[in-house]
Amino acid sequence: MWLSLIIPAYNEEKRIKETLEAYRSKLLELGINFEIIVEMDGCTDRTPEIVRELAVKFPEIKFIEFKERLGKGGGLLKGFEIASGDVVGFVDADGSVKPSEFIKLLSEIERDYDIVIASRRAEGAVVRNQPLLRKVLSKGFNVLVKLLFRLPFKDTQCGAKVFRRNALEKILPEVNSKGFAFDVNLLYLATRNGFRIKEVGIRWEDKRGSKVKGRTVVEMFLAVIKLRLRYSPLRFLLGGG
């Protein structure tokens, strides 16, 4: 397997070193050919400095950096552009998904799936330290996604996914959302194109310092409604937006 692992990192100076070293160590241990691409945009802390130091020390670690904020989807799209692996995946920088859990996704994609996604609600999932409010909001978001897009997945937003290159190359040109609806957009297009998708329950731990705030939740709900309009006869309501 030739893996490109993309890790978006926005102001993650307290966690990025531990995350990168853990993933690098695990992938080396398993003998996987890999590159880790850290995508940074709009950082105002020491994240870029820490990543640059690690990239000098470890050739498997690469990075791209942008001064302006691109958002999760926008940043991942930049990472996808330079990824060279036959399999391309991404994980959050906060360490909520441990390397051993990410490896479960790689194991499944070797069983002839096109896309494998981590899930906090699928069979076998274990969630630790998730605040009640965030749990309720997350469930509400998933209900909205099911109603609007009829996707069969129990968790579209978990920050760990793996794609075969052919699947990614097919759906990326059709992606409309670079913001909070990015994951939904990917999975909707993948489903519409008939790709085989596996949802895998994982151990996931909520990390302190989450950037999901009250305003963020409102923006997420609005983003997914806007995405639904883009794929409906009412898309004219969006104008050129």
PDB file of C-alpha atoms in Angstrom:
ATOM      1  CA  MET A   1       0.000   0.000   0.000  1.00  0.00           C
ATOM      2  CA  TRP A   2       1.179   3.506  -0.837  1.00  0.00           C
ATOM      3  CA  LEU A   3      -0.635   5.841   1.552  1.00  0.00           C
ATOM      4  CA  SER A   4      -0.955   9.614   1.605  1.00  0.00           C
ATOM      5  CA  LEU A   5      -2.282  10.747   4.977  1.00  0.00           C
ATOM      6  CA  ILE A   6      -3.448  14.364   5.169  1.00  0.00           C
ATOM      7  CA  ILE A   7      -3.719  16.097   8.526  1.00  0.00           C
ATOM      8  CA  PRO A   8      -5.294  19.580   8.517  1.00  0.00           C
ATOM      9  CA  ALA A   9      -3.873  21.629  11.387  1.00  0.00           C
ATOM     10  CA  TYR A  10      -5.165  25.021  12.480  1.00  0.00           C
ATOM     11  CA  ASN A  11      -3.536  26.372  15.650  1.00  0.00           C
ATOM     12  CA  GLU A  12      -2.641  22.925  16.984  1.00  0.00           C
ATOM     13  CA  GLU A  13       0.697  23.750  18.637  1.00  0.00           C
ATOM     14  CA  LYS A  14      -0.186  21.790  21.777  1.00  0.00           C
ATOM     15  CA  ARG A  15      -1.103  18.555  19.974  1.00  0.00           C
ATOM     16  CA  ILE A  16       0.395  18.369  16.493  1.00  0.00           C
ATOM     17  CA  LYS A  17       3.817  16.989  17.505  1.00  0.00           C
ATOM     18  CA  GLU A  18       2.321  14.107  19.470  1.00  0.00           C
ATOM     19  CA  THR A  19      -0.139  13.299  16.693  1.00  0.00           C
ATOM     20  CA  LEU A  20       2.467  13.287  13.936  1.00  0.00           C
ATOM     21  CA  GLU A  21       4.967  11.208  15.873  1.00  0.00           C
ATOM     22  CA  ALA A  22       2.288   8.675  16.844  1.00  0.00           C
ATOM     23  CA  TYR A  23       1.063   8.201  13.276  1.00  0.00           C
ATOM     24  CA  ARG A  24       4.563   8.073  11.819  1.00  0.00           C
ATOM     25  CA  SER A  25       5.641   5.465  14.372  1.00  0.00           C
ATOM     26  CA  LYS A  26       2.589   3.251  13.793  1.00  0.00           C
ATOM     27  CA  LEU A  27       2.825   3.341   9.997  1.00  0.00           C
ATOM     28  CA  LEU A  28       6.547   2.540  10.098  1.00  0.00           C
ATOM     29  CA  GLU A  29       5.879  -0.318  12.503  1.00  0.00           C
ATOM     30  CA  LEU A  30       3.421  -1.861  10.041  1.00  0.00           C
ATOM     31  CA  GLY A  31       5.772  -1.472   7.078  1.00  0.00           C
ATOM     32  CA  ILE A  32       3.381   0.742   5.122  1.00  0.00           C
ATOM     33  CA  ASN A  33       4.819   2.995   2.436  1.00  0.00           C
ATOM     34  CA  PHE A  34       3.475   6.419   3.325  1.00  0.00           C
ATOM     35  CA  GLU A  35       3.720  10.164   3.364  1.00  0.00           C
ATOM     36  CA  ILE A  36       2.083  12.450   5.910  1.00  0.00           C
ATOM     37  CA  ILE A  37       1.004  15.814   4.541  1.00  0.00           C
ATOM     38  CA  VAL A  38       0.251  18.476   7.130  1.00  0.00           C
ATOM     39  CA  GLU A  39      -1.983  21.207   5.736  1.00  0.00           C
ATOM     40  CA  MET A  40      -1.902  24.506   7.644  1.00  0.00           C
ATOM     41  CA  ASP A  41      -3.902  27.622   6.876  1.00  0.00           C
ATOM     42  CA  GLY A  42      -4.269  30.846   8.803  1.00  0.00           C
ATOM     43  CA  CYS A  43      -2.283  29.620  11.816  1.00  0.00           C
ATOM     44  CA  THR A  44      -1.395  32.275  14.398  1.00  0.00           C
ATOM     45  CA  ASP A  45       0.501  30.049  16.845  1.00  0.00           C
ATOM     46  CA  ARG A  46       3.642  27.875  16.646  1.00  0.00           C
ATOM     47  CA  THR A  47       2.060  25.057  14.645  1.00  0.00           C
ATOM     48  CA  PRO A  48       4.005  25.830  11.412  1.00  0.00           C
ATOM     49  CA  GLU A  49       7.294  26.072  13.296  1.00  0.00           C
ATOM     50  CA  ILE A  50       6.760  22.720  15.014  1.00  0.00           C
ATOM     51  CA  VAL A  51       5.753  21.010  11.776  1.00  0.00           C
ATOM     52  CA  ARG A  52       8.741  22.421   9.875  1.00  0.00           C
ATOM     53  CA  GLU A  53      11.112  21.059  12.533  1.00  0.00           C
ATOM     54  CA  LEU A  54       9.534  17.602  12.293  1.00  0.00           C
ATOM     55  CA  ALA A  55       9.642  17.679   8.477  1.00  0.00           C
ATOM     56  CA  VAL A  56      13.388  18.325   8.588  1.00  0.00           C
ATOM     57  CA  LYS A  57      13.855  15.440  11.004  1.00  0.00           C
ATOM     58  CA  PHE A  58      11.517  12.960   9.318  1.00  0.00           C
ATOM     59  CA  PRO A  59      11.375  12.798   5.482  1.00  0.00           C
ATOM     60  CA  GLU A  60       7.972  11.086   5.580  1.00  0.00           C
ATOM     61  CA  ILE A  61       6.439  14.286   6.937  1.00  0.00           C
ATOM     62  CA  LYS A  62       5.642  17.020   4.428  1.00  0.00           C
ATOM     63  CA  PHE A  63       3.642  20.198   4.744  1.00  0.00           C
ATOM     64  CA  ILE A  64       1.836  22.927   2.850  1.00  0.00           C
ATOM     65  CA  GLU A  65       1.003  26.287   4.379  1.00  0.00           C
ATOM     66  CA  PHE A  66      -1.359  29.134   3.499  1.00  0.00           C
ATOM     67  CA  LYS A  67      -1.673  32.532   5.159  1.00  0.00           C
ATOM     68  CA  GLU A  68      -5.435  32.778   4.754  1.00  0.00           C
ATOM     69  CA  ARG A  69      -8.030  30.508   6.370  1.00  0.00           C
ATOM     70  CA  LEU A  70      -9.336  27.944   3.900  1.00  0.00           C
ATOM     71  CA  GLY A  71     -11.638  25.969   6.176  1.00  0.00           C
ATOM     72  CA  LYS A  72     -11.540  22.202   6.645  1.00  0.00           C
ATOM     73  CA  GLY A  73     -12.738  21.350   3.146  1.00  0.00           C
ATOM     74  CA  GLY A  74     -10.613  23.961   1.439  1.00  0.00           C
ATOM     75  CA  GLY A  75      -7.532  22.780   3.277  1.00  0.00           C
ATOM     76  CA  LEU A  76      -8.164  19.131   2.505  1.00  0.00           C
ATOM     77  CA  LEU A  77      -8.639  19.901  -1.166  1.00  0.00           C
ATOM     78  CA  LYS A  78      -5.164  21.472  -1.204  1.00  0.00           C
ATOM     79  CA  GLY A  79      -3.783  18.346   0.438  1.00  0.00           C
ATOM     80  CA  PHE A  80      -5.544  16.083  -2.048  1.00  0.00           C
ATOM     81  CA  GLU A  81      -3.932  18.017  -4.909  1.00  0.00           C
ATOM     82  CA  ILE A  82      -0.404  17.023  -3.904  1.00  0.00           C
ATOM     83  CA  ALA A  83      -1.096  13.566  -2.450  1.00  0.00           C
ATOM     84  CA  SER A  84       0.606  10.833  -4.468  1.00  0.00           C
ATOM     85  CA  GLY A  85      -0.662   7.678  -2.740  1.00  0.00           C
ATOM     86  CA  ASP A  86      -2.822   4.964  -4.244  1.00  0.00           C
ATOM     87  CA  VAL A  87      -4.823   5.339  -1.040  1.00  0.00           C
ATOM     88  CA  VAL A  88      -5.505   8.819   0.355  1.00  0.00           C
ATOM     89  CA  GLY A  89      -6.838   9.431   3.842  1.00  0.00           C
ATOM     90  CA  PHE A  90      -7.245  12.172   6.381  1.00  0.00           C
ATOM     91  CA  VAL A  91      -7.483  12.478  10.156  1.00  0.00           C
ATOM     92  CA  ASP A  92      -7.974  15.368  12.565  1.00  0.00           C
ATOM     93  CA  ALA A  93      -4.883  16.824  14.198  1.00  0.00           C
ATOM     94  CA  ASP A  94      -6.240  16.680  17.734  1.00  0.00           C
ATOM     95  CA  GLY A  95      -5.568  12.976  18.274  1.00  0.00           C
ATOM     96  CA  SER A  96      -9.196  12.025  18.868  1.00  0.00           C
ATOM     97  CA  VAL A  97      -8.631   9.101  16.472  1.00  0.00           C
ATOM     98  CA  LYS A  98      -5.599   7.059  17.518  1.00  0.00           C
ATOM     99  CA  PRO A  99      -3.341   5.483  14.864  1.00  0.00           C
ATOM    100  CA  SER A 100      -4.508   1.978  15.837  1.00  0.00           C
ATOM    101  CA  GLU A 101      -8.088   3.013  15.011  1.00  0.00           C
ATOM    102  CA  PHE A 102      -7.084   4.550  11.690  1.00  0.00           C
ATOM    103  CA  ILE A 103      -5.402   1.271  10.763  1.00  0.00           C
ATOM    104  CA  LYS A 104      -8.839  -0.371  10.959  1.00  0.00           C
ATOM    105  CA  LEU A 105      -9.884   1.790   8.012  1.00  0.00           C
ATOM    106  CA  LEU A 106      -6.863   0.716   5.986  1.00  0.00           C
ATOM    107  CA  SER A 107      -7.611  -2.932   6.726  1.00  0.00           C
ATOM    108  CA  GLU A 108     -11.144  -2.532   5.385  1.00  0.00           C
ATOM    109  CA  ILE A 109     -10.154  -0.714   2.215  1.00  0.00           C
ATOM    110  CA  GLU A 110      -7.907  -3.651   1.349  1.00  0.00           C
ATOM    111  CA  ARG A 111     -11.079  -5.770   1.252  1.00  0.00           C
ATOM    112  CA  ASP A 112     -12.142  -4.139  -2.005  1.00  0.00           C
ATOM    113  CA  TYR A 113     -13.996  -1.111  -0.656  1.00  0.00           C
ATOM    114  CA  ASP A 114     -13.569   2.226  -2.442  1.00  0.00           C
ATOM    115  CA  ILE A 115     -14.068   4.397   0.629  1.00  0.00           C
ATOM    116  CA  VAL A 116     -13.937   3.615   4.350  1.00  0.00           C
ATOM    117  CA  ILE A 117     -15.142   6.067   6.983  1.00  0.00           C
ATOM    118  CA  ALA A 118     -14.698   6.078  10.748  1.00  0.00           C
ATOM    119  CA  SER A 119     -17.860   6.244  12.820  1.00  0.00           C
ATOM    120  CA  ARG A 120     -18.722   7.104  16.407  1.00  0.00           C
ATOM    121  CA  ARG A 121     -22.107   5.388  16.086  1.00  0.00           C
ATOM    122  CA  ALA A 122     -21.576   2.251  14.016  1.00  0.00           C
ATOM    123  CA  GLU A 123     -21.356  -1.176  15.645  1.00  0.00           C
ATOM    124  CA  GLY A 124     -18.277  -1.499  17.819  1.00  0.00           C
ATOM    125  CA  ALA A 125     -17.800   2.232  18.347  1.00  0.00           C
ATOM    126  CA  VAL A 126     -16.664   3.515  21.741  1.00  0.00           C
ATOM    127  CA  VAL A 127     -16.905   7.239  22.528  1.00  0.00           C
ATOM    128  CA  ARG A 128     -15.143   8.768  25.519  1.00  0.00           C
ATOM    129  CA  ASN A 129     -15.451  12.168  27.205  1.00  0.00           C
ATOM    130  CA  GLN A 130     -17.929  13.660  24.739  1.00  0.00           C
ATOM    131  CA  PRO A 131     -19.956  16.446  26.412  1.00  0.00           C
ATOM    132  CA  LEU A 132     -23.710  15.879  26.388  1.00  0.00           C
ATOM    133  CA  LEU A 133     -24.444  19.049  24.407  1.00  0.00           C
ATOM    134  CA  ARG A 134     -22.006  18.119  21.670  1.00  0.00           C
ATOM    135  CA  LYS A 135     -23.443  14.604  21.553  1.00  0.00           C
ATOM    136  CA  VAL A 136     -26.985  15.979  21.123  1.00  0.00           C
ATOM    137  CA  LEU A 137     -25.935  18.473  18.454  1.00  0.00           C
ATOM    138  CA  SER A 138     -23.989  15.806  16.591  1.00  0.00           C
ATOM    139  CA  LYS A 139     -26.978  13.466  16.581  1.00  0.00           C
ATOM    140  CA  GLY A 140     -29.265  16.280  15.424  1.00  0.00           C
ATOM    141  CA  PHE A 141     -26.902  17.093  12.570  1.00  0.00           C
ATOM    142  CA  ASN A 142     -26.845  13.461  11.482  1.00  0.00           C
ATOM    143  CA  VAL A 143     -30.650  13.310  11.498  1.00  0.00           C
ATOM    144  CA  LEU A 144     -30.755  16.394   9.273  1.00  0.00           C
ATOM    145  CA  VAL A 145     -28.244  14.857   6.864  1.00  0.00           C
ATOM    146  CA  LYS A 146     -30.298  11.657   6.622  1.00  0.00           C
ATOM    147  CA  LEU A 147     -33.480  13.605   5.954  1.00  0.00           C
ATOM    148  CA  LEU A 148     -31.937  15.822   3.288  1.00  0.00           C
ATOM    149  CA  PHE A 149     -29.623  13.380   1.515  1.00  0.00           C
ATOM    150  CA  ARG A 150     -30.942   9.909   2.410  1.00  0.00           C
ATOM    151  CA  LEU A 151     -27.441   8.734   3.199  1.00  0.00           C
ATOM    152  CA  PRO A 152     -27.293   5.409   5.078  1.00  0.00           C
ATOM    153  CA  PHE A 153     -24.401   6.383   7.342  1.00  0.00           C
ATOM    154  CA  LYS A 154     -24.676   6.831  11.085  1.00  0.00           C
ATOM    155  CA  ASP A 155     -21.855   9.373  11.294  1.00  0.00           C
ATOM    156  CA  THR A 156     -20.741  11.504   8.351  1.00  0.00           C
ATOM    157  CA  GLN A 157     -18.590  13.914  10.366  1.00  0.00           C
ATOM    158  CA  CYS A 158     -16.063  11.739  12.177  1.00  0.00           C
ATOM    159  CA  GLY A 159     -12.641  13.093  11.240  1.00  0.00           C
ATOM    160  CA  ALA A 160     -11.067  10.002   9.704  1.00  0.00           C
ATOM    161  CA  LYS A 161     -11.712   8.729   6.176  1.00  0.00           C
ATOM    162  CA  VAL A 162      -9.813   6.738   3.543  1.00  0.00           C
ATOM    163  CA  PHE A 163     -10.274   6.732  -0.240  1.00  0.00           C
ATOM    164  CA  ARG A 164      -8.942   4.766  -3.157  1.00  0.00           C
ATOM    165  CA  ARG A 165      -7.406   7.221  -5.595  1.00  0.00           C
ATOM    166  CA  ASN A 166      -9.776   6.370  -8.451  1.00  0.00           C
ATOM    167  CA  ALA A 167     -12.795   7.169  -6.258  1.00  0.00           C
ATOM    168  CA  LEU A 168     -11.319  10.434  -5.056  1.00  0.00           C
ATOM    169  CA  GLU A 169     -10.392  11.559  -8.568  1.00  0.00           C
ATOM    170  CA  LYS A 170     -13.936  10.863  -9.738  1.00  0.00           C
ATOM    171  CA  ILE A 171     -15.754  12.852  -7.066  1.00  0.00           C
ATOM    172  CA  LEU A 172     -13.417  15.766  -6.311  1.00  0.00           C
ATOM    173  CA  PRO A 173     -14.222  17.743  -9.503  1.00  0.00           C
ATOM    174  CA  GLU A 174     -17.886  17.666  -8.471  1.00  0.00           C
ATOM    175  CA  VAL A 175     -17.368  18.929  -4.905  1.00  0.00           C
ATOM    176  CA  ASN A 176     -19.231  22.174  -4.181  1.00  0.00           C
ATOM    177  CA  SER A 177     -18.636  22.674  -0.465  1.00  0.00           C
ATOM    178  CA  LYS A 178     -15.338  23.662   1.112  1.00  0.00           C
ATOM    179  CA  GLY A 179     -16.791  24.328   4.537  1.00  0.00           C
ATOM    180  CA  PHE A 180     -18.666  22.380   7.191  1.00  0.00           C
ATOM    181  CA  ALA A 181     -20.663  20.338   4.672  1.00  0.00           C
ATOM    182  CA  PHE A 182     -17.521  19.011   2.993  1.00  0.00           C
ATOM    183  CA  ASP A 183     -17.743  15.462   4.396  1.00  0.00           C
ATOM    184  CA  VAL A 184     -21.425  15.228   3.486  1.00  0.00           C
ATOM    185  CA  ASN A 185     -20.636  16.461  -0.019  1.00  0.00           C
ATOM    186  CA  LEU A 186     -17.955  13.793  -0.483  1.00  0.00           C
ATOM    187  CA  LEU A 187     -20.170  10.967   0.727  1.00  0.00           C
ATOM    188  CA  TYR A 188     -23.206  12.121  -1.248  1.00  0.00           C
ATOM    189  CA  LEU A 189     -21.196  12.246  -4.474  1.00  0.00           C
ATOM    190  CA  ALA A 190     -19.524   8.915  -3.721  1.00  0.00           C
ATOM    191  CA  THR A 191     -22.904   7.275  -3.130  1.00  0.00           C
ATOM    192  CA  ARG A 192     -24.365   8.820  -6.263  1.00  0.00           C
ATOM    193  CA  ASN A 193     -21.431   7.480  -8.288  1.00  0.00           C
ATOM    194  CA  GLY A 194     -21.943   3.961  -6.959  1.00  0.00           C
ATOM    195  CA  PHE A 195     -18.728   3.567  -4.987  1.00  0.00           C
ATOM    196  CA  ARG A 196     -18.571   0.894  -2.278  1.00  0.00           C
ATOM    197  CA  ILE A 197     -18.432   2.595   1.127  1.00  0.00           C
ATOM    198  CA  LYS A 198     -17.807   0.928   4.488  1.00  0.00           C
ATOM    199  CA  GLU A 199     -18.582   2.574   7.842  1.00  0.00           C
ATOM    200  CA  VAL A 200     -16.391   1.307  10.682  1.00  0.00           C
ATOM    201  CA  GLY A 201     -17.027   1.816  14.388  1.00  0.00           C
ATOM    202  CA  ILE A 202     -13.942   3.103  16.191  1.00  0.00           C
ATOM    203  CA  ARG A 203     -12.749   4.211  19.601  1.00  0.00           C
ATOM    204  CA  TRP A 204     -12.957   8.001  19.667  1.00  0.00           C
ATOM    205  CA  GLU A 205     -12.074  10.407  22.453  1.00  0.00           C
ATOM    206  CA  ASP A 206     -13.313  13.977  22.656  1.00  0.00           C
ATOM    207  CA  LYS A 207     -10.363  16.320  23.149  1.00  0.00           C
ATOM    208  CA  ARG A 208     -10.351  19.522  25.134  1.00  0.00           C
ATOM    209  CA  GLY A 209      -9.880  22.640  23.056  1.00  0.00           C
ATOM    210  CA  SER A 210     -12.470  21.662  20.451  1.00  0.00           C
ATOM    211  CA  LYS A 211     -13.166  24.422  17.944  1.00  0.00           C
ATOM    212  CA  VAL A 212     -16.842  23.458  17.691  1.00  0.00           C
ATOM    213  CA  LYS A 213     -18.702  26.405  19.258  1.00  0.00           C
ATOM    214  CA  GLY A 214     -22.334  27.547  19.254  1.00  0.00           C
ATOM    215  CA  ARG A 215     -21.825  29.685  16.159  1.00  0.00           C
ATOM    216  CA  THR A 216     -20.047  26.787  14.454  1.00  0.00           C
ATOM    217  CA  VAL A 217     -23.072  24.541  14.930  1.00  0.00           C
ATOM    218  CA  VAL A 218     -25.382  27.098  13.284  1.00  0.00           C
ATOM    219  CA  GLU A 219     -22.955  27.433  10.361  1.00  0.00           C
ATOM    220  CA  MET A 220     -22.828  23.639   9.977  1.00  0.00           C
ATOM    221  CA  PHE A 221     -26.608  23.356   9.767  1.00  0.00           C
ATOM    222  CA  LEU A 222     -26.838  26.221   7.264  1.00  0.00           C
ATOM    223  CA  ALA A 223     -24.023  24.738   5.175  1.00  0.00           C
ATOM    224  CA  VAL A 224     -25.720  21.353   4.798  1.00  0.00           C
ATOM    225  CA  ILE A 225     -29.049  22.987   3.865  1.00  0.00           C
ATOM    226  CA  LYS A 226     -27.268  25.089   1.255  1.00  0.00           C
ATOM    227  CA  LEU A 227     -25.594  21.951  -0.108  1.00  0.00           C
ATOM    228  CA  ARG A 228     -28.955  20.215  -0.423  1.00  0.00           C
ATOM    229  CA  LEU A 229     -30.264  23.186  -2.435  1.00  0.00           C
ATOM    230  CA  ARG A 230     -27.316  22.893  -4.813  1.00  0.00           C
ATOM    231  CA  TYR A 231     -28.467  19.407  -5.765  1.00  0.00           C
ATOM    232  CA  SER A 232     -32.143  20.256  -6.105  1.00  0.00           C
ATOM    233  CA  PRO A 233     -34.413  22.002  -8.628  1.00  0.00           C
ATOM    234  CA  LEU A 234     -34.332  24.975  -6.256  1.00  0.00           C
ATOM    235  CA  ARG A 235     -30.608  25.598  -6.780  1.00  0.00           C
ATOM    236  CA  PHE A 236     -31.459  28.814  -8.625  1.00  0.00           C
ATOM    237  CA  LEU A 237     -32.221  30.316  -5.199  1.00  0.00           C
ATOM    238  CA  LEU A 238     -28.482  30.288  -4.453  1.00  0.00           C
ATOM    239  CA  GLY A 239     -27.720  32.516  -7.426  1.00  0.00           C
ATOM    240  CA  GLY A 240     -23.993  32.576  -8.049  1.00  0.00           C
ATOM    241  CA  GLY A 241     -23.194  31.599  -4.430  1.00  0.00           C
TER     242      GLY A 241
END
